[in-house]
Tab-separated table of C-alpha atoms in Angstrom:
chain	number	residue	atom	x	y	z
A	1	UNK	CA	-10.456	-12.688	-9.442
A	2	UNK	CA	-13.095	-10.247	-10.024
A	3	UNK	CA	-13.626	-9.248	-6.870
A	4	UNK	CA	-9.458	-8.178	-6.455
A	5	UNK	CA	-9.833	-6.567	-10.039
A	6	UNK	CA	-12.509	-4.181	-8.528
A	7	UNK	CA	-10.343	-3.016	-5.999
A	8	UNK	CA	-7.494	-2.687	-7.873
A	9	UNK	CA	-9.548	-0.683	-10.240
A	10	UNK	CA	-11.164	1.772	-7.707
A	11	UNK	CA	-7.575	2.273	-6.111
A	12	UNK	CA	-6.221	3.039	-9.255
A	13	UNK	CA	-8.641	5.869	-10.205
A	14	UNK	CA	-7.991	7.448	-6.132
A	15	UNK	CA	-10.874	5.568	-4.254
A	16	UNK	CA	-11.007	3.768	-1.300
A	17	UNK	CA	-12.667	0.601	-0.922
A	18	UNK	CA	-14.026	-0.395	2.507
A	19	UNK	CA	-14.867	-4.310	3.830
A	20	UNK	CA	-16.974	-3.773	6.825
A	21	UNK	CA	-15.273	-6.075	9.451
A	22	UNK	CA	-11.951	-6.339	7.231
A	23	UNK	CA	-10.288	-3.172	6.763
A	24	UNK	CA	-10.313	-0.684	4.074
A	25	UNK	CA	-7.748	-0.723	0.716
A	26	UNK	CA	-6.287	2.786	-0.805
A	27	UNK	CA	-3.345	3.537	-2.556
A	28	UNK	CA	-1.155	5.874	-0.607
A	29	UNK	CA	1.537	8.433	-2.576
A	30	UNK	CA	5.187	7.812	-0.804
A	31	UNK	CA	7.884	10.839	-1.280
A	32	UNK	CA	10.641	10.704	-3.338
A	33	UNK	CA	13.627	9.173	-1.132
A	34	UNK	CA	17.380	8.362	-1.787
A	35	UNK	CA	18.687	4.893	-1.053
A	36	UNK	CA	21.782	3.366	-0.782
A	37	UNK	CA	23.055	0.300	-2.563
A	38	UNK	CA	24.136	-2.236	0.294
A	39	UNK	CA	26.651	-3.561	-2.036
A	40	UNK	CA	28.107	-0.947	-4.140
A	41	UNK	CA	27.395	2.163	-1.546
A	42	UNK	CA	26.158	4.501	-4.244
A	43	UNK	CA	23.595	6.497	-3.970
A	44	UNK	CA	20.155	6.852	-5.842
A	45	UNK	CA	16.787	7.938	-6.060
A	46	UNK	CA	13.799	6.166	-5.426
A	47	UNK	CA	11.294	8.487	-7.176
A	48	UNK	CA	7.518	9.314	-5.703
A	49	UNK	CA	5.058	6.421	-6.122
A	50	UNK	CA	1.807	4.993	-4.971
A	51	UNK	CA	1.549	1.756	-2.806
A	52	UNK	CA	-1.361	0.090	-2.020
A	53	UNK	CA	-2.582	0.182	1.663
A	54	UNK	CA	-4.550	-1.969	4.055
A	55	UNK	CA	-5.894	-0.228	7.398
A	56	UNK	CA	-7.512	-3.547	8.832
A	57	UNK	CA	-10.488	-2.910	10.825
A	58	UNK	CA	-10.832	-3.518	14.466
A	59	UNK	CA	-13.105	-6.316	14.119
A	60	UNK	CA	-10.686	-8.606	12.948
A	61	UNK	CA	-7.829	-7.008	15.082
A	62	UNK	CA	-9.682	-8.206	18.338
A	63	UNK	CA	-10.042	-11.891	16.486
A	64	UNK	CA	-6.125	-12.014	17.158
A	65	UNK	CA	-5.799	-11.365	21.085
């Protein structure tokens, strides 16, 4: 638990945090986008937000060949 609260932490104030051999974590911004409602078919807006990204390192990409 600690150890996910320390990344969660560092990509919260902008940082990246790197595992060597597992990838690195960051939170990415995504753009502002309209959506449609599969249902209804009205429109709306999804407004601009940060995810939180894993770029897995090629070390464990060549474990899965």
């Amino acid at each position: 638990d600690a150890m996910l609260q320390t990344i969660v932490d560092a990509m919260q104030n902008g940082d990246k945090v790197q595992l060597q051999g597992f990838g690195t974590f960051e939170a990415v911004q995504k753009k502002a986008t309209k959506r449609r409602n599969p249902r209804t078919g009205e429109e709306f807006e999804v407004a601009a937000h940060r995810v939180p990204q894993l770029k897995v390192s090629s070390a464990l990409k060549g474990q899965f060949k």
